[in-house]
Coordinates of C-alpha atoms in Angstrom, one line a residue:
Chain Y
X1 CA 26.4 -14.0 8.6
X2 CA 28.5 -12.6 11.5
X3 CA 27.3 -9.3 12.9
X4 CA 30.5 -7.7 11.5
X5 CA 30.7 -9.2 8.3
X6 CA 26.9 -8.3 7.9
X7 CA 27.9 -4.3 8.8
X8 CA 30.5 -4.3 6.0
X9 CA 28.2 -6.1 3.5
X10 CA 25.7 -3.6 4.3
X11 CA 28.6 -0.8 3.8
X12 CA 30.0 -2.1 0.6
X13 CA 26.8 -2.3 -1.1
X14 CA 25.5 0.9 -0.4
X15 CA 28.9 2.9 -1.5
X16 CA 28.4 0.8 -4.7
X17 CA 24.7 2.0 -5.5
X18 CA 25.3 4.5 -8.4
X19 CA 22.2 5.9 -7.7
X20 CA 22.7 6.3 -4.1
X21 CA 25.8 8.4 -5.2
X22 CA 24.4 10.2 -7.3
X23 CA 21.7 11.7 -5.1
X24 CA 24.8 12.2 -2.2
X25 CA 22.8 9.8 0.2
X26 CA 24.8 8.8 3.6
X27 CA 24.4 5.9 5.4
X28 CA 24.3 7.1 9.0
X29 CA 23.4 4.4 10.8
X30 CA 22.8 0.3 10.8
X31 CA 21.6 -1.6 13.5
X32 CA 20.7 -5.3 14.1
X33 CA 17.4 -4.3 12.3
X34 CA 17.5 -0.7 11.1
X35 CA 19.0 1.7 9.1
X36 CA 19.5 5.1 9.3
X37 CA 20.1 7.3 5.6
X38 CA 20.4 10.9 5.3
X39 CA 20.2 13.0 2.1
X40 CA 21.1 16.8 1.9
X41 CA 18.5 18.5 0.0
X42 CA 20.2 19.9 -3.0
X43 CA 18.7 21.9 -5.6
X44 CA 18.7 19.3 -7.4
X45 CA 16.2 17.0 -5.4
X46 CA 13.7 19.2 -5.3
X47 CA 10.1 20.0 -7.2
X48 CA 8.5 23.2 -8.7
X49 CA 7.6 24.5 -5.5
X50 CA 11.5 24.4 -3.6
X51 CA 10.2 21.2 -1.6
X52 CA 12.0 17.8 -2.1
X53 CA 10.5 15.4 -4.7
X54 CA 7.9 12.7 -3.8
X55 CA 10.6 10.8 -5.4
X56 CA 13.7 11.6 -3.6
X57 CA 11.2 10.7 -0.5
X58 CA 10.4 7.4 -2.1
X59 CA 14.0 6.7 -2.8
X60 CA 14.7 7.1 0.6
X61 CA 11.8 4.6 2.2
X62 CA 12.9 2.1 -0.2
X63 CA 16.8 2.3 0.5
X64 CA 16.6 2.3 3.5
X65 CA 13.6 0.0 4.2
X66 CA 16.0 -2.7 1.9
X67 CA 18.9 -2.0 4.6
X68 CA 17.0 -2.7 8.1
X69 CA 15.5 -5.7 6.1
X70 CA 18.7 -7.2 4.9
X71 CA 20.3 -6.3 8.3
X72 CA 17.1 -8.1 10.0
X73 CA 17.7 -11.2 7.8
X74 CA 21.6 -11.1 7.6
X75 CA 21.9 -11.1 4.3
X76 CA 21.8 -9.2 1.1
X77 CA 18.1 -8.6 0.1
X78 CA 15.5 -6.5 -1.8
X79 CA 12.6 -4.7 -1.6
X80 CA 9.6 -6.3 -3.3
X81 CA 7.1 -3.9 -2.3
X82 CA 6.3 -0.7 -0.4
X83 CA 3.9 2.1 0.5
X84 CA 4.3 5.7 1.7
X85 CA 2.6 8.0 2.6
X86 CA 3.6 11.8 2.5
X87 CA 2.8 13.9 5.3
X88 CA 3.3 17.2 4.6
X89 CA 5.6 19.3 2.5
X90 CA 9.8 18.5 3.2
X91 CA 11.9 21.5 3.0
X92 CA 14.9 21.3 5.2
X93 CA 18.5 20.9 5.1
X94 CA 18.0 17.5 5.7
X95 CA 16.2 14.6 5.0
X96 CA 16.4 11.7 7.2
X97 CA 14.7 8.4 6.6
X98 CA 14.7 6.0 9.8
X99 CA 13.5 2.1 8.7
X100 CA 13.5 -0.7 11.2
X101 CA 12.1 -4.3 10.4
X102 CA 9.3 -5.0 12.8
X103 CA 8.7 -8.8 12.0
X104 CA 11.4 -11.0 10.7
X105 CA 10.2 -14.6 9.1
X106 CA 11.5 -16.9 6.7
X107 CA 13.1 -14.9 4.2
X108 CA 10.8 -12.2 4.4
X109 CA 11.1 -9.0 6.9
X110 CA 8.3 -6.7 7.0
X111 CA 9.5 -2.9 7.5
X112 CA 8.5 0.4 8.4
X113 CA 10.4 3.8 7.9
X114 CA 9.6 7.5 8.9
X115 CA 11.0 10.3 7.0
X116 CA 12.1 13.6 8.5
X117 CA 13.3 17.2 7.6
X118 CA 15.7 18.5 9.9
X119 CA 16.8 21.8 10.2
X120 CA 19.4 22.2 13.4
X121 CA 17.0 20.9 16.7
X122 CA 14.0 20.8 14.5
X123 CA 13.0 17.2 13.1
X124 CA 9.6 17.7 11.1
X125 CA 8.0 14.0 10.4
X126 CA 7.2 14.0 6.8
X127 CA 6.5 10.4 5.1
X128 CA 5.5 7.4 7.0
X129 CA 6.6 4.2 4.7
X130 CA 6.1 0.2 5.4
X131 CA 7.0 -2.3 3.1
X132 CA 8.5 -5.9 2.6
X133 CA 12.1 -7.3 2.2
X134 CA 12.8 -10.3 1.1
X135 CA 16.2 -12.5 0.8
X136 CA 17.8 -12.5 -1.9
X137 CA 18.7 -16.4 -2.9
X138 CA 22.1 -17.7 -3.3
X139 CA 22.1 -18.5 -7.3
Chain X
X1 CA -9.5 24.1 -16.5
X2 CA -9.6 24.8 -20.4
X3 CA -7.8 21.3 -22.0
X4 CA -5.3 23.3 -24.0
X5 CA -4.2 25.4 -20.8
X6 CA -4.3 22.0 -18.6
X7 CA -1.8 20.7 -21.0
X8 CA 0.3 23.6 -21.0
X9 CA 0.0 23.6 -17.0
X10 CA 1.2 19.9 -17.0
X11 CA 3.9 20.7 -19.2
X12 CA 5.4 23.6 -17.7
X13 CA 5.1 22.1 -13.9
X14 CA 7.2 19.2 -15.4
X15 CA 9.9 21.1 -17.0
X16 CA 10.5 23.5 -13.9
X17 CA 11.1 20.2 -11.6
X18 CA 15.0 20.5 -10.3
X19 CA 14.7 16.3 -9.9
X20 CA 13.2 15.3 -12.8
X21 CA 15.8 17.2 -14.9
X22 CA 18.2 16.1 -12.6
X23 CA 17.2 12.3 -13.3
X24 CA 16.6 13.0 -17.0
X25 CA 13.1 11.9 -17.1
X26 CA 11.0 12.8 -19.7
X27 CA 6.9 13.6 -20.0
X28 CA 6.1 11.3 -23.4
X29 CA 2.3 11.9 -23.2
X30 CA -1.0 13.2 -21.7
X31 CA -4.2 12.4 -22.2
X32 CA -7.6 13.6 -20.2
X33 CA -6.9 11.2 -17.8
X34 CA -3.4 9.7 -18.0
X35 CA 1.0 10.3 -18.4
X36 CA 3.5 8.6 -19.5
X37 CA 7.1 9.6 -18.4
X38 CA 9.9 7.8 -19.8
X39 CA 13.6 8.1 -18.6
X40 CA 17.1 6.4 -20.8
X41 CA 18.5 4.1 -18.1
X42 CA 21.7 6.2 -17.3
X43 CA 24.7 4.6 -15.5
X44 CA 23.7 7.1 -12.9
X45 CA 20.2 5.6 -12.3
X46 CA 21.0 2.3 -11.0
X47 CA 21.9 0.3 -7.5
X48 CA 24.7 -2.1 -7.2
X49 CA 23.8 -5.3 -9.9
X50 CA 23.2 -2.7 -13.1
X51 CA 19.7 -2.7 -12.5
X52 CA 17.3 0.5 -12.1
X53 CA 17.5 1.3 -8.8
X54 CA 14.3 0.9 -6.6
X55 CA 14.5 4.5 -6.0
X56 CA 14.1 5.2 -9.8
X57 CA 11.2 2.9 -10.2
X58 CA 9.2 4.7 -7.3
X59 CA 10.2 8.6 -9.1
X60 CA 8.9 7.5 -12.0
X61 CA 5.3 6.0 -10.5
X62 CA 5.2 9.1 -8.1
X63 CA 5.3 11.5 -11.0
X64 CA 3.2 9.6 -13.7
X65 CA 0.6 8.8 -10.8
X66 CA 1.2 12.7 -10.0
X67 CA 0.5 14.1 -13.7
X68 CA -2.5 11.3 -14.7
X69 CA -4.7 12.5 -11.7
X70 CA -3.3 16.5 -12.3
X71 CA -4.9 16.0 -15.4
X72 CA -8.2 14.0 -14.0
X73 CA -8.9 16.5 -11.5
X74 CA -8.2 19.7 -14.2
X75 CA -5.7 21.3 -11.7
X76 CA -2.5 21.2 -10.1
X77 CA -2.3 18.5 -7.8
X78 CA 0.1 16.4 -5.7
X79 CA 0.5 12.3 -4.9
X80 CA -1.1 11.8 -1.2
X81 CA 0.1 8.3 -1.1
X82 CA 1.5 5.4 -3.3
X83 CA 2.2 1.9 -3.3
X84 CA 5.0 0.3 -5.8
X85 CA 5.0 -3.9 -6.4
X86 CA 8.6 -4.3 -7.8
X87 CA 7.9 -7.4 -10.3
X88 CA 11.5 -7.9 -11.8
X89 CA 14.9 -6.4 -12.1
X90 CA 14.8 -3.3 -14.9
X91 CA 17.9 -3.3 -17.2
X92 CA 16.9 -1.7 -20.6
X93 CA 17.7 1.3 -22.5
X94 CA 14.1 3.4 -21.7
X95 CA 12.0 2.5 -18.8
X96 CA 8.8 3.8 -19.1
X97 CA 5.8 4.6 -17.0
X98 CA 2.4 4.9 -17.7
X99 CA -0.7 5.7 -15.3
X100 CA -4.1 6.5 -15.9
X101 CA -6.6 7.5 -13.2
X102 CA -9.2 4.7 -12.9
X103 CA -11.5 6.9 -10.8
X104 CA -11.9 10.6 -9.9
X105 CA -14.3 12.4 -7.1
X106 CA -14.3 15.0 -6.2
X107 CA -10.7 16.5 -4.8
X108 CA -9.1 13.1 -5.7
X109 CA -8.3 10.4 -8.4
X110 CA -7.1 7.2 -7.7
X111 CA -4.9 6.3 -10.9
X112 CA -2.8 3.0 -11.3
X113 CA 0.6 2.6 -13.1
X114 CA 2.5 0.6 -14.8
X115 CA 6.2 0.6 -15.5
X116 CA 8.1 -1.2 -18.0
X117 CA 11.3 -1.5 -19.3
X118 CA 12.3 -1.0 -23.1
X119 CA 14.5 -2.1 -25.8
X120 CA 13.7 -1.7 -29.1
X121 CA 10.6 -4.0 -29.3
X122 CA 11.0 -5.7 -26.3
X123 CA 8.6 -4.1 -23.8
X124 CA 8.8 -5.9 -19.8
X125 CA 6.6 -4.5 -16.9
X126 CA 9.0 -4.3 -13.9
X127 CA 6.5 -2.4 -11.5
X128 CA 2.8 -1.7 -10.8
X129 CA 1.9 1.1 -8.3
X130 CA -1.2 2.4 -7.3
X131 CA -2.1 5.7 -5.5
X132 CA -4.4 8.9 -4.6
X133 CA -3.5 12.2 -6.1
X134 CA -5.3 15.4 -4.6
X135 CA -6.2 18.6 -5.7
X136 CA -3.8 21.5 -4.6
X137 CA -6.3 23.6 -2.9
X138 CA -5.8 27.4 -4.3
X139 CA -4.4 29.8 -1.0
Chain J
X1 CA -0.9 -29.4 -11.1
X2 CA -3.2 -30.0 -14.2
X3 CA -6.1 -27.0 -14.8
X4 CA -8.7 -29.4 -13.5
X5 CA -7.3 -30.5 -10.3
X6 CA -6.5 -26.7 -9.8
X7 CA -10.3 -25.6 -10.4
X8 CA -11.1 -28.3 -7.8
X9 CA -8.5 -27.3 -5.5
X10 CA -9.5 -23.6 -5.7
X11 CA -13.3 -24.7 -4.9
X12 CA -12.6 -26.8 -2.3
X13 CA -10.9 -24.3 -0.4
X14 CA -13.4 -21.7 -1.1
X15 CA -16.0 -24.1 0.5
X16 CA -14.3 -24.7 3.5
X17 CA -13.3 -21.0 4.4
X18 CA -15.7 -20.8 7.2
X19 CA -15.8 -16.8 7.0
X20 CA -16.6 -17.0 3.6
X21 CA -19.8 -19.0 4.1
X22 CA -20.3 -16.7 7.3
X23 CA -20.7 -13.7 5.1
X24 CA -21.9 -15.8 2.0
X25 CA -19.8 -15.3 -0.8
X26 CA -19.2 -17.2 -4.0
X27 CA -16.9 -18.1 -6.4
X28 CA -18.3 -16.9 -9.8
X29 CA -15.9 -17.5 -12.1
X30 CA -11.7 -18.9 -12.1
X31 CA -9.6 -18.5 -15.2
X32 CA -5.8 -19.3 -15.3
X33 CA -5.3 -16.2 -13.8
X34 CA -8.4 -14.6 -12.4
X35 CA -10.9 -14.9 -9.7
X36 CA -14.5 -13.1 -9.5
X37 CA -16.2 -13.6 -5.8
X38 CA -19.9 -12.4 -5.5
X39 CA -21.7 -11.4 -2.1
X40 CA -25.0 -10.1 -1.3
X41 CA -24.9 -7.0 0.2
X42 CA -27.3 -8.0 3.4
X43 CA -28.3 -6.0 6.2
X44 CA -25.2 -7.9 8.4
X45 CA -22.9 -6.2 6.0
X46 CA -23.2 -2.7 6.2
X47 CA -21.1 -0.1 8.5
X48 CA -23.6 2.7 10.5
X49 CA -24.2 4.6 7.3
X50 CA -26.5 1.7 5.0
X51 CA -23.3 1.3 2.6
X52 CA -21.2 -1.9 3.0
X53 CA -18.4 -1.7 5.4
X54 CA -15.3 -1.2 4.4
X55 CA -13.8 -4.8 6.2
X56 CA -16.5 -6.5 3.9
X57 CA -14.7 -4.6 0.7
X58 CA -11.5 -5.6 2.1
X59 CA -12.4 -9.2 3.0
X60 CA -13.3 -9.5 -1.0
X61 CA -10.2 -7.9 -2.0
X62 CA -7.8 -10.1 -0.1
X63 CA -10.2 -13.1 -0.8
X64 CA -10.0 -12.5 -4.4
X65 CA -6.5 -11.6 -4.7
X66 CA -5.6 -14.9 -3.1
X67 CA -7.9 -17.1 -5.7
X68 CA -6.6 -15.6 -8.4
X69 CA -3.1 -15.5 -7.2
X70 CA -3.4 -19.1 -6.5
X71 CA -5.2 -19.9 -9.9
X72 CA -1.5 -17.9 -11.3
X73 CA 0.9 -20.1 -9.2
X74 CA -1.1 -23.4 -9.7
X75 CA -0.9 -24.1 -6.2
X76 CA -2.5 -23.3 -2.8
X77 CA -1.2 -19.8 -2.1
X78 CA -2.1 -17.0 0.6
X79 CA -1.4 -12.7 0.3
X80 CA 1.4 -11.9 2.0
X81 CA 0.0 -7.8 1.8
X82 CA -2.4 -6.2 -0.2
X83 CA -3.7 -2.3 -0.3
X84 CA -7.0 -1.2 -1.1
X85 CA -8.2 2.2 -2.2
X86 CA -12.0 2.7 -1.3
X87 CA -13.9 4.8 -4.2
X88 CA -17.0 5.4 -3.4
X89 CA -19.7 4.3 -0.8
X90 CA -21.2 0.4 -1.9
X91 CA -25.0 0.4 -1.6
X92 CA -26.6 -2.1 -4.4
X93 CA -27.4 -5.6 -4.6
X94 CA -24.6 -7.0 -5.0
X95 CA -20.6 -6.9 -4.7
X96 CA -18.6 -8.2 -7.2
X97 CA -14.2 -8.6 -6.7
X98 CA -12.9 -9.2 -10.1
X99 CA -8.9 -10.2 -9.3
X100 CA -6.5 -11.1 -11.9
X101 CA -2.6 -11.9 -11.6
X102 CA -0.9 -9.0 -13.3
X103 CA 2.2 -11.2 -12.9
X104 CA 4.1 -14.3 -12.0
X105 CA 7.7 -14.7 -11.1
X106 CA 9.1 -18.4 -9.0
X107 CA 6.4 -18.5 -6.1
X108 CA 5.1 -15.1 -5.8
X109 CA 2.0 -13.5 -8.5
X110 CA 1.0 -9.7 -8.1
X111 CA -2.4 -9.1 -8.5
X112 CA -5.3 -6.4 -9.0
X113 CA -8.9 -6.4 -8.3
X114 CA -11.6 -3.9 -9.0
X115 CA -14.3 -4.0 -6.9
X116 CA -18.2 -3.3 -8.3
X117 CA -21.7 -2.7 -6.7
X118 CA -24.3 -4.2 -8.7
X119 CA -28.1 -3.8 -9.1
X120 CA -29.6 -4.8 -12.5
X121 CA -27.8 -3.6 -15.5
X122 CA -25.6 -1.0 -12.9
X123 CA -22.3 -1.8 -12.3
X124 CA -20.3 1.1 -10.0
X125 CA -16.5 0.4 -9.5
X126 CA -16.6 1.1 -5.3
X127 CA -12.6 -0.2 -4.7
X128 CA -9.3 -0.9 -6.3
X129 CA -6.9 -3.7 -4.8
X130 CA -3.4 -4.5 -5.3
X131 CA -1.4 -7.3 -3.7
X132 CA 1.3 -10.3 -3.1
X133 CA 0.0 -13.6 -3.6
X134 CA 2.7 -16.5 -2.3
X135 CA 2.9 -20.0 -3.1
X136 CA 2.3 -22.3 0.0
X137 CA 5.5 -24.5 0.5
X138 CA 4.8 -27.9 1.3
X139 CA 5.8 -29.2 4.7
Chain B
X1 CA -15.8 18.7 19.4
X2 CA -15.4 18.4 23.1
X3 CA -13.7 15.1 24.0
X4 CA -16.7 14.0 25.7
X5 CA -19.1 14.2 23.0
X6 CA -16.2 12.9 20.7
X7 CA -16.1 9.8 23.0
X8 CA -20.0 9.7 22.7
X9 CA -19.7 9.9 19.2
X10 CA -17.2 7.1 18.6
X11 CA -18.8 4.4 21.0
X12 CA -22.6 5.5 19.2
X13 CA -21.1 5.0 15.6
X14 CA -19.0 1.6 16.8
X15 CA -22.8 0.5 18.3
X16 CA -24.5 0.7 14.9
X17 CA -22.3 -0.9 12.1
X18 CA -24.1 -4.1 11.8
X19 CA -21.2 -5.6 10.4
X20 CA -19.3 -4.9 13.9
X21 CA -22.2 -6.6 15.6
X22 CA -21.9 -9.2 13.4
X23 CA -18.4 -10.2 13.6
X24 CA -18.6 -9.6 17.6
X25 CA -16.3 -6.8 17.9
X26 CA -15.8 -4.6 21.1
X27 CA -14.4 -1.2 21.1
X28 CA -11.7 -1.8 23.9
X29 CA -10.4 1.6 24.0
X30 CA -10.6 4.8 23.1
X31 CA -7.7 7.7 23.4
X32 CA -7.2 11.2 21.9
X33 CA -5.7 9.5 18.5
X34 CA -6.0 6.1 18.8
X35 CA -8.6 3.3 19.6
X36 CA -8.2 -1.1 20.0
X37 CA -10.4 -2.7 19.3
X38 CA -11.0 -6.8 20.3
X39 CA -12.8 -9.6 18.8
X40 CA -12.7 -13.3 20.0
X41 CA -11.7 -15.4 17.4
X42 CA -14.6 -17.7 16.7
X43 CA -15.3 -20.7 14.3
X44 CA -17.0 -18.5 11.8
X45 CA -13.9 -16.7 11.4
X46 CA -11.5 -18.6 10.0
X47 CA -10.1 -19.8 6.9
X48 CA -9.8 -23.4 6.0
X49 CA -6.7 -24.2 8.2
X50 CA -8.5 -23.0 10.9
X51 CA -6.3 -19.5 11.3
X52 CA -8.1 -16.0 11.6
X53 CA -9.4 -15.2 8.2
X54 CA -7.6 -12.1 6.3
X55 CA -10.4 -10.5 5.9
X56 CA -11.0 -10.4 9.5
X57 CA -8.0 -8.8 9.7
X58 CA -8.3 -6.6 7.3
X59 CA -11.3 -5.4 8.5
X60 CA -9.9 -5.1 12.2
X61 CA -7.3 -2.8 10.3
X62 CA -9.6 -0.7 8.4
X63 CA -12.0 -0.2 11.4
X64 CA -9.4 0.2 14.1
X65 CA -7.8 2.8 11.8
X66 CA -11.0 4.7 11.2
X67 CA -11.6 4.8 14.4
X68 CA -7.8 6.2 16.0
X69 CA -8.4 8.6 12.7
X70 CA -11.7 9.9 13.6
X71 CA -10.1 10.6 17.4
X72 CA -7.2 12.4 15.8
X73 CA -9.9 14.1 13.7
X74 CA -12.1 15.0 16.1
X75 CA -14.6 14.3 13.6
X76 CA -16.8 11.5 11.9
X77 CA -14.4 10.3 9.6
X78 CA -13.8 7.3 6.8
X79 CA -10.3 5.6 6.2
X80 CA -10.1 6.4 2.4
X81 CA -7.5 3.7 1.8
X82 CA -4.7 1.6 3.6
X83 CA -2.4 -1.4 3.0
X84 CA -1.4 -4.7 5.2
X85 CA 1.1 -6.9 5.7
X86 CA 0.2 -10.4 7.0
X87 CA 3.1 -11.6 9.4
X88 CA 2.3 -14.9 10.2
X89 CA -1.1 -16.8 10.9
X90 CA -3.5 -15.7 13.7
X91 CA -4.7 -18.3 15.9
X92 CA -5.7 -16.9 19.5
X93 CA -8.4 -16.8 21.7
X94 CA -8.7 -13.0 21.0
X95 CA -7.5 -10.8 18.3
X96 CA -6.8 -7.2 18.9
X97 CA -6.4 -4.3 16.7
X98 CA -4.3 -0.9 18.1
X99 CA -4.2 2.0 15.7
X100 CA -3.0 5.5 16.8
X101 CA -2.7 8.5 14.3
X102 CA 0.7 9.7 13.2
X103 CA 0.0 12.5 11.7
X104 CA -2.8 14.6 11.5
X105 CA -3.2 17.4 9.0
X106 CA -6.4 19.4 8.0
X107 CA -8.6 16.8 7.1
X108 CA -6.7 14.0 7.0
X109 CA -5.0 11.7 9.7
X110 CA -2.5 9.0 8.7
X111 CA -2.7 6.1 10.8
X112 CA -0.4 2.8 11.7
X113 CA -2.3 -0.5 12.9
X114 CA -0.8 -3.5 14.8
X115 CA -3.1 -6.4 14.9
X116 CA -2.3 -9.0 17.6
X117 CA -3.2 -12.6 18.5
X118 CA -3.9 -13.0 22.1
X119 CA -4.0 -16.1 24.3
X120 CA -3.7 -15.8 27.8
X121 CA -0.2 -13.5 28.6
X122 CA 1.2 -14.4 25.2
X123 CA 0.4 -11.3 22.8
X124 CA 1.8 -12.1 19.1
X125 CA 2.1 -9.9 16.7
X126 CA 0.1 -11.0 13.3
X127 CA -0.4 -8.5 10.9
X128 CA 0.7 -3.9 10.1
X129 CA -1.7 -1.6 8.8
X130 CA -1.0 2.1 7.6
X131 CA -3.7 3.8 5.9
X132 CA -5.4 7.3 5.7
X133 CA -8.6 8.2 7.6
X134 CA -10.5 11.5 5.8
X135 CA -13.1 13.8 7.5
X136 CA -16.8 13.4 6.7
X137 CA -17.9 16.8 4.9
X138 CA -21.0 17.8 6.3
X139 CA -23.9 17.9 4.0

């Protein structure tokens, strides 16, 4: 796929995740093997102690680990299978999560992704993620 | 921790969780050892082919991994890391996750999960996760 | 391929892993879906401490894993990923990987396998696997 | 402990694992949170194509890991669990294993592992660790 049809792919199926709406995620950034997404941290995201969810964390390793995969492969494509593993506590205005595919094969790309609060200049690493993407076959 | 009051604990720390109300989810069960969490498969919950998003999945094997080793280890506790196989696409009315902790020791259990989707009888694992939950050490 | 060409397949292979008959496994048991490997804990095996190391754990895992996922697919196969969660230190007579395919789907089988130390009628769970298994495509 | 002593420490422990010794491994490197360490790829380490075995891999993960964890540490330490992706198959002259700490927090360091194949100038990449290294508790 062309690099600029690839970008608006990428684009079209993010804005269509319901899910990804619903949790006010933001593509911020796509590369020719990354992805950037950023999440504000509502209310709404958050556990019983005011920090965001281990799942809000996990949603973001695994969008965004999908996006610098399917950007790495040029095509739409999934995530079969991740890890993370949470660092410390994530309270911030922000949550960013930053995947880029570090080995492309076949129709597999293998990913990794660090997630970070950010409040103004500070960027606090809190989840380290790595997980596989694979193509998703033409039916 | 008395088992009456660990339940209670359980309980409460899953109704005061912003996300999981958010998301709907649901804590079906506890046991000494084990959770299951179940969630109805809302519009809201899923990415762009009417599937349960990835992100869902991963929520719901963080938080059943989460309450099956809380109630192992007889104390508040906290998912240290995680690892999700997705196995199919999820599109059902309930998914439903249930995890048990296979072994505890000291400050940690390691507890596996299953995930499946449900419709009436029909009953499809979509995910298997594994992970270490720790003790939340008191201050 | 027919069950009994499998089970030769599988045995074949297994006897000409050079590693494996470095460290001296075997191949217990195969079922449709399943794979046991056995190893003798010798003196070779151990990390500083007396206990096996935790690459001779981790060599079973992915060994088993791969037999069993194989055994699932019906076909020559290799993990693509695995994680392993160590339990508890492995001193006994013997080590025992009991993998199974939790499930199939096209060319890919997901797997677990539980990890035992063994002396006499003592049998200690010491690890807990989970990984890919993917079908080898023919040139 | 003083960086000397914790150098002392990590070469002394690297000495005795008979397993190390067995497989021919050699501490290449040691730094403030990380550590690479090399093994020549001989015949009894392969699989029956003739590539690196996994579980020579995996075991060049988990040790390289405990080993960049324990610097981090500053401690003796144990990886408690970690997961790898295979990339493609290793056949080199030498295989090396770099692992550095990510994040270190109380008594646990979260580690990422590369694992080369090495012939000559070429250095290709073969397979990505991440696991968790925990402190040893003195008795």
């Amino acid at each position: 796929m062309e690099p600029d049809a690839m970008l608006d792919l990428a684009r079209s199926i993010f804005a269509k995740q319901p899910f990804t709406r619903y949790l006010g995620a933001e593509l911020l950034e796509l590369s020719d093997t990354g992805a950037i997404i950023q999440l504000r941290l509502r209310e709404e995201l958050r556990q019983q102690h005011g920090f965001a969810h281990g799942g809000v964390l996990s949603y973001l390793a695994d969008n965004a680990i999908t996006f610098a995969g399917g950007m790495a492969l040029k095509s739409d494509a999934l995530t079969s299978e991740f890890k993370i593993n949470y660092l410390r506590p994530a309270q911030a205005t922000l949550l960013r999560a930053e995947a880029g595919a570090v080995s492309v094969s076949g129709r597999q790309a293998v990913c990794q992704c660090s997630i970070y609060a950010i409040d103004d200049a500070d960027k606090t690493l809190c989840a380290l993620a790595q997980g596989t993407v694979v193509r998703i076959s033409k039916g």
